[in-house]
CSV table of C-alpha atoms in Angstrom, one decimal:
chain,number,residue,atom,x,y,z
A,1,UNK,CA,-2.9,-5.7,-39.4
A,2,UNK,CA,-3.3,-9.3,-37.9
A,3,UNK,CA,-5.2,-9.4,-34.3
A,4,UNK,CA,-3.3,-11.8,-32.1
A,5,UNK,CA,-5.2,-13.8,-29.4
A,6,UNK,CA,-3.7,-13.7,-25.9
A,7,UNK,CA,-2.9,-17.3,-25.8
A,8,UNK,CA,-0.8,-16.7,-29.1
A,9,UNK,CA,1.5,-14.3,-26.9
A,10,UNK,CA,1.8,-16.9,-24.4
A,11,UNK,CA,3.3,-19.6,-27.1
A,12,UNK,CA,5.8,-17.1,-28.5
A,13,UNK,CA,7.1,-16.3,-25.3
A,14,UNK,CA,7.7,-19.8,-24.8
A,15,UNK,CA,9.8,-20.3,-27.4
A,16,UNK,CA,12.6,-17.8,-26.2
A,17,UNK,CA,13.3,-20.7,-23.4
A,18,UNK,CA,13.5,-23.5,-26.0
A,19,UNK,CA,10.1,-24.7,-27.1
A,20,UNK,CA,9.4,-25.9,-30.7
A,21,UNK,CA,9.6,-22.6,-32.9
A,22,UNK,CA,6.3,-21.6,-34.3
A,23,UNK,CA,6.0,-22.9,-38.0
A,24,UNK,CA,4.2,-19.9,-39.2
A,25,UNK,CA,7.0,-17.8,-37.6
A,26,UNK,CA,10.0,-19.5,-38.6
A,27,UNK,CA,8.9,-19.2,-42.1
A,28,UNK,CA,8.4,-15.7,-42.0
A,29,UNK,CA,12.2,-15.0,-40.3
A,30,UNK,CA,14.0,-17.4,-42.9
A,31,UNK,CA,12.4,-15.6,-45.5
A,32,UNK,CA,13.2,-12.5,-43.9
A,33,UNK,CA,16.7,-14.0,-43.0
A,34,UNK,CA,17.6,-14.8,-46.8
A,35,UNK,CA,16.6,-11.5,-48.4
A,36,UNK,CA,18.2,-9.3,-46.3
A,37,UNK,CA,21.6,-11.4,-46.2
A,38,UNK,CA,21.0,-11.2,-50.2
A,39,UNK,CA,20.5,-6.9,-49.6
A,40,UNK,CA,23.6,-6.6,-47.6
A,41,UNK,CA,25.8,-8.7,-50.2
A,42,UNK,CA,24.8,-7.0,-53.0
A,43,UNK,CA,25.8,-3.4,-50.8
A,44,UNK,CA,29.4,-4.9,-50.2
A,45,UNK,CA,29.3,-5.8,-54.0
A,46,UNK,CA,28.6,-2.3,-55.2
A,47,UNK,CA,30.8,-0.6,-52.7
A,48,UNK,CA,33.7,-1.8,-55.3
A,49,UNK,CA,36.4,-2.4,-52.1
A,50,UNK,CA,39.3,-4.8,-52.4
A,51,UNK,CA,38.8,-7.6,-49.9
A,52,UNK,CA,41.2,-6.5,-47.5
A,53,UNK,CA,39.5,-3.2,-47.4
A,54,UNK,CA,35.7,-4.4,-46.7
A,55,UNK,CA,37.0,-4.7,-43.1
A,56,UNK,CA,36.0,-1.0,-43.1
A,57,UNK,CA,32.7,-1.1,-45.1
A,58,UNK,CA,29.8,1.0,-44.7
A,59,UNK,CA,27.3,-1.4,-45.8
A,60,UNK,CA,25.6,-2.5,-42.3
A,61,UNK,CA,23.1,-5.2,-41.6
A,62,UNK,CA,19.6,-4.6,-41.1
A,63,UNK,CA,17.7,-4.4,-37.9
A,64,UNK,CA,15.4,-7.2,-39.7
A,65,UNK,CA,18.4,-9.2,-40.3
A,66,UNK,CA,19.2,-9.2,-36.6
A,67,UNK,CA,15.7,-9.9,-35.6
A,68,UNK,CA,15.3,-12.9,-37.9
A,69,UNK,CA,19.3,-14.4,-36.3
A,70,UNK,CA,17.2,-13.9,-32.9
A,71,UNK,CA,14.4,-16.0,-33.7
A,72,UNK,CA,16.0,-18.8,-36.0
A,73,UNK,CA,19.6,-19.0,-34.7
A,74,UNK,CA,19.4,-17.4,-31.1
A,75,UNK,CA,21.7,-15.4,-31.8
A,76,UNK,CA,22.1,-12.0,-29.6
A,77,UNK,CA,24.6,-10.2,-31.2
A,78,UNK,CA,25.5,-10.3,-35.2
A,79,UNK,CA,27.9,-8.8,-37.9
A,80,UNK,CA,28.7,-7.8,-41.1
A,81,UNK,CA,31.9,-10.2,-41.0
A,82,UNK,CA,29.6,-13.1,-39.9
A,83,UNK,CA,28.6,-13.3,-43.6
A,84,UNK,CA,32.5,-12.4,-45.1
A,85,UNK,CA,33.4,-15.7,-45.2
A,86,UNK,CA,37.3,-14.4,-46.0
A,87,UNK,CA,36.9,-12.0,-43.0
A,88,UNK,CA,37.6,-13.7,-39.5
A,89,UNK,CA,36.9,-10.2,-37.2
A,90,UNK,CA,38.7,-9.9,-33.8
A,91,UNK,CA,37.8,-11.6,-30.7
A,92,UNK,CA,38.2,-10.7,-27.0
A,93,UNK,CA,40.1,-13.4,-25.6
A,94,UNK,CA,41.1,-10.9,-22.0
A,95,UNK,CA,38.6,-8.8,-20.7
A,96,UNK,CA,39.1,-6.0,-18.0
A,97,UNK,CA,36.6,-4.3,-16.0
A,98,UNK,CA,37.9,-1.2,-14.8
A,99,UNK,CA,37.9,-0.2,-11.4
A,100,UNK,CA,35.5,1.9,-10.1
A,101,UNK,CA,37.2,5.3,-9.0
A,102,UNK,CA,36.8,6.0,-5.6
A,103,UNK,CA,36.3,9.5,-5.4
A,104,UNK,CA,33.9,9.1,-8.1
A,105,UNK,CA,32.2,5.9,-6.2
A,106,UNK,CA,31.8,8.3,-3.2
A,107,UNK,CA,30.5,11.2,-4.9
A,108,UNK,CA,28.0,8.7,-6.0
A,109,UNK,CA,29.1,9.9,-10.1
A,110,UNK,CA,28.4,7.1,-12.7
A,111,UNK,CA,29.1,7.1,-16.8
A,112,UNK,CA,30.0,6.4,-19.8
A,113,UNK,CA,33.4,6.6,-21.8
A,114,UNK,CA,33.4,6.0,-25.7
A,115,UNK,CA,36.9,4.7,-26.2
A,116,UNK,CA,38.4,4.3,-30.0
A,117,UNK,CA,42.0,2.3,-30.4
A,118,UNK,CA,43.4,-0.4,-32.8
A,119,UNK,CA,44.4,-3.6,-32.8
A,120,UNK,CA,47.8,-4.8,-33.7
A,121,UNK,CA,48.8,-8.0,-35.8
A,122,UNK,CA,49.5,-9.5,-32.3
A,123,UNK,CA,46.0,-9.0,-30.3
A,124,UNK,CA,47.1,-6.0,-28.6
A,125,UNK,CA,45.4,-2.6,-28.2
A,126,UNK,CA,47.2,0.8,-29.6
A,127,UNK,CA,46.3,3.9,-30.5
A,128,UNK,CA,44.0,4.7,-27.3
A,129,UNK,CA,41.5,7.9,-27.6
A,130,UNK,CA,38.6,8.5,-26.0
A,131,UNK,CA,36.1,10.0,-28.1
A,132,UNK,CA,33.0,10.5,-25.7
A,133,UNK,CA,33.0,11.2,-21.9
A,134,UNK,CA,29.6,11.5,-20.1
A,135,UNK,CA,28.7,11.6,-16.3
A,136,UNK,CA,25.1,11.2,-15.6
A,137,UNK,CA,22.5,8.4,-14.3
A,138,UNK,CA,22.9,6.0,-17.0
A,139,UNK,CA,19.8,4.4,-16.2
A,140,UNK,CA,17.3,7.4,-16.4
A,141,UNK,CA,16.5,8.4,-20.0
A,142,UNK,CA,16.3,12.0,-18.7
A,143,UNK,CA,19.3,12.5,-17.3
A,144,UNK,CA,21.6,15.5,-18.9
A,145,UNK,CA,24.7,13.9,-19.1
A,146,UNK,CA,27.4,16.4,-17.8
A,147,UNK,CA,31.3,15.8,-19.7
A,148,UNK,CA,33.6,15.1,-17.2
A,149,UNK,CA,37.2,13.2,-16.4
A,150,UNK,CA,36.9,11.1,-13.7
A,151,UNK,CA,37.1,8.0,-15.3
A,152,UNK,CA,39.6,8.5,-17.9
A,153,UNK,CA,42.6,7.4,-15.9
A,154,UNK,CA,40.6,3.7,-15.0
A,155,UNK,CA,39.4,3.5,-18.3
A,156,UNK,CA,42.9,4.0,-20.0
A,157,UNK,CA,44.3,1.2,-17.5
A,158,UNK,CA,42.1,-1.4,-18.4
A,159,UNK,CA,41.7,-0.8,-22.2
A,160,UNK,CA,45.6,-1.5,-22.7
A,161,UNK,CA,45.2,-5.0,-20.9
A,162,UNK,CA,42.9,-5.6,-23.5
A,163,UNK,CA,43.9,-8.8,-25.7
A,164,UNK,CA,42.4,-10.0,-28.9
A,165,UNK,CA,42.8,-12.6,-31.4
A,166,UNK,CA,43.6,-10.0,-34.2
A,167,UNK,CA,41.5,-9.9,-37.5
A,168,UNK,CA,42.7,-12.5,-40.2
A,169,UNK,CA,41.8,-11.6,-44.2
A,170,UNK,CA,42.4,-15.0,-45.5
A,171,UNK,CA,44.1,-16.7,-42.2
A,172,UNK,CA,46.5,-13.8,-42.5
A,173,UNK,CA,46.2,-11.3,-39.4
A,174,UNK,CA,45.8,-7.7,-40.1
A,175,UNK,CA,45.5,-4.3,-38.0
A,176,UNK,CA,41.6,-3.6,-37.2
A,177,UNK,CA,41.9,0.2,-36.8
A,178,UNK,CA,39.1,1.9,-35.6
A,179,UNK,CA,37.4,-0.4,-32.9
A,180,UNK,CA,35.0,1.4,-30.6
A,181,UNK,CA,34.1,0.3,-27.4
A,182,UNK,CA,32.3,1.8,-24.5
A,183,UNK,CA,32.8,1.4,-20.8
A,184,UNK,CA,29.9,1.9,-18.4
A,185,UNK,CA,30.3,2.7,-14.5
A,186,UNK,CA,27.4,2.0,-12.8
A,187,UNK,CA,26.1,2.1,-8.9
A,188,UNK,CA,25.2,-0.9,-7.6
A,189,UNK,CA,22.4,0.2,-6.1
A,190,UNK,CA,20.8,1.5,-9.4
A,191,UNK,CA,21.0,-1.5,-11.2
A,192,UNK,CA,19.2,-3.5,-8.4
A,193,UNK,CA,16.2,-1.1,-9.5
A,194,UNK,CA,16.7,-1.8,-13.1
A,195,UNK,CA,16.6,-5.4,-12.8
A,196,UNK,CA,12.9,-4.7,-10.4
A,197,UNK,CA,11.3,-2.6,-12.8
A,198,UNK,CA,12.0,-5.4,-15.4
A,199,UNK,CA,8.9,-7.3,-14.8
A,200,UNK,CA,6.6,-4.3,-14.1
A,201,UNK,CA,7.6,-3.3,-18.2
A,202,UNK,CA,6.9,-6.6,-19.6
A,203,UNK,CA,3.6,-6.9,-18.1
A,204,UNK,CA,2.7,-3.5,-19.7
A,205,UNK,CA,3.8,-4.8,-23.2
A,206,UNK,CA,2.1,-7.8,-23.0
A,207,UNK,CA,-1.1,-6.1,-21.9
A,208,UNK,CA,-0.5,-4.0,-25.1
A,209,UNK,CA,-0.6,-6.6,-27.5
A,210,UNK,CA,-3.0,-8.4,-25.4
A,211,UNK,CA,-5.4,-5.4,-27.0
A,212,UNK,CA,-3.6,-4.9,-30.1
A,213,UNK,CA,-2.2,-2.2,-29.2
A,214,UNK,CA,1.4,-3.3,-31.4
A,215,UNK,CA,2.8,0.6,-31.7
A,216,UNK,CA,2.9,0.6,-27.5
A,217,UNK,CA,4.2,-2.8,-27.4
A,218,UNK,CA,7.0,-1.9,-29.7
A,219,UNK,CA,7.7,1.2,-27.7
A,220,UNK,CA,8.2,-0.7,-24.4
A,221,UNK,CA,10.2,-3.5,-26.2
A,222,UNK,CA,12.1,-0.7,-27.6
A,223,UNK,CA,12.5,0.9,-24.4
A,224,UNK,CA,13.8,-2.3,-22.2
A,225,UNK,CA,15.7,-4.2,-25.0
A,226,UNK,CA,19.1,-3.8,-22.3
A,227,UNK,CA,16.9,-5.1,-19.3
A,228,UNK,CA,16.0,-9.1,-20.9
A,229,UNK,CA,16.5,-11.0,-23.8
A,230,UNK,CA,12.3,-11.6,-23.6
A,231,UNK,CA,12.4,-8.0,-24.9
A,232,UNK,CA,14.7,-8.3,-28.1
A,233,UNK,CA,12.1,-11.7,-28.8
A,234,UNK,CA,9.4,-9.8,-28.6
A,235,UNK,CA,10.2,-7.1,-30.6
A,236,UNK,CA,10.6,-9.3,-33.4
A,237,UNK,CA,7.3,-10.8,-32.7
A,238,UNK,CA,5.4,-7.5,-32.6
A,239,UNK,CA,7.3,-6.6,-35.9
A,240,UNK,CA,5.8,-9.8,-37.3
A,241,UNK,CA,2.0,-9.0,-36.5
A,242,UNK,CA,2.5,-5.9,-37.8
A,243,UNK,CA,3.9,-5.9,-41.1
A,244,UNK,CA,0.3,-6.0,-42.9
């Protein structure tokens, strides 16, 4: 396993605000990059669907694929379709936040809905279900989320204002069935202490890899990746020091 001074930890948290990428690094993540790109083809090619069908593939990218975007490309958030060049996936072009329910907002409740619908040839949403319905302190790991329904009637409202720009398969647009997407209602009051325990958490990882200590740091990176991007770099960092 490579021993990594504390100065080192310094420069690599630099570069997630825009210094020049560590050369040791970069080479590591485009490496990285290339071979698991080159893993995830080779899984669409032996799936054996038409193209129209690999809309629906199982093949998934790698959590070392994403890591590796991160560090060379910046990029947050990845997808399969982002390397089917024939595939152009949906994209949000009107978003609704629902409104908070105010008996719920009074009884203090917060949660989380797991929504499933499709969407047409036209951007719109059909097909509305809701899959998953949880109340409970989103924030605390140890909550026992409780179902309930006291958000299903704001939920429902703002997923049919949805719009998209559909899916195209070869500029042609298609139905996407089967799109997932989660809606969160949170207190206002409990994310203020979110965002204050934010910095308390990355002093603790860097004081873990300050000492080596790359399991723990990987744990609190883990742990936080919602609370700062500084997290999801990390993570890739710590993965990097500790892959001999």
């Amino acid at each position: 396993m490579k021993h990594i001074k504390f100065f080192l930890i310094i420069y690599t948290f630099s570069i997630a605000v825009g210094a020049n990428t560590n050369p040791i690094l970069l080479d590591y993540f485009e490496k990285v990059y290339s071979e698991e790109i080159n893993k995830f083809l080779s899984c669409i090619e032996n799936e054996g669907l038409s193209k129209k069908d690999q809309i629906y593939s199982d093949c998934r990218i790698s959590e070392e694929l994403e890591d590796a975007a991160f560090i060379i490309d910046n990029k947050k958030a990845i997808s399969s379709y982002d390397f089917l060049s024939h595939i152009s996936k949906y994209k949000s072009i009107k978003k609704v936040r629902p409104i908070y329910p105010s008996k719920m907002q009074q009884e203090g409740e917060m949660g989380y809905l797991i929504v499933k619908f499709d969407i047409d040839k036209n951007g719109k949403t059909i097909n509305y279900q809701i899959l998953e319905r949880q109340c409970g302190n989103v924030y605390n790991p140890r909550t026992e989320f409780i179902s309930c329904d006291g958000f299903d009637r704001a939920t429902l409202t703002a997923v049919k204002k949805l719009k998209y720009e559909p899916t195209q398969i070869n500029n042609e647009p298609v139905v996407h069935r089967d799109v997932l997407h989660r809606f969160t209602f949170l207190m206002a009051q409990e994310k203020n202490v979110l965002l204050d325990s934010g910095a308390n958490q990355y002093n603790k990882l860097i004081a873990a890899m300050k000492r080596n200590e790359f399991e723990r740091a990987l744990k609190i990176a883990n742990e936080n990746l919602e609370k700062d991007d500084y997290f999801l770099y990390q993570k890739a960092v710590i993965k990097f020091y500790m892959k001999d």
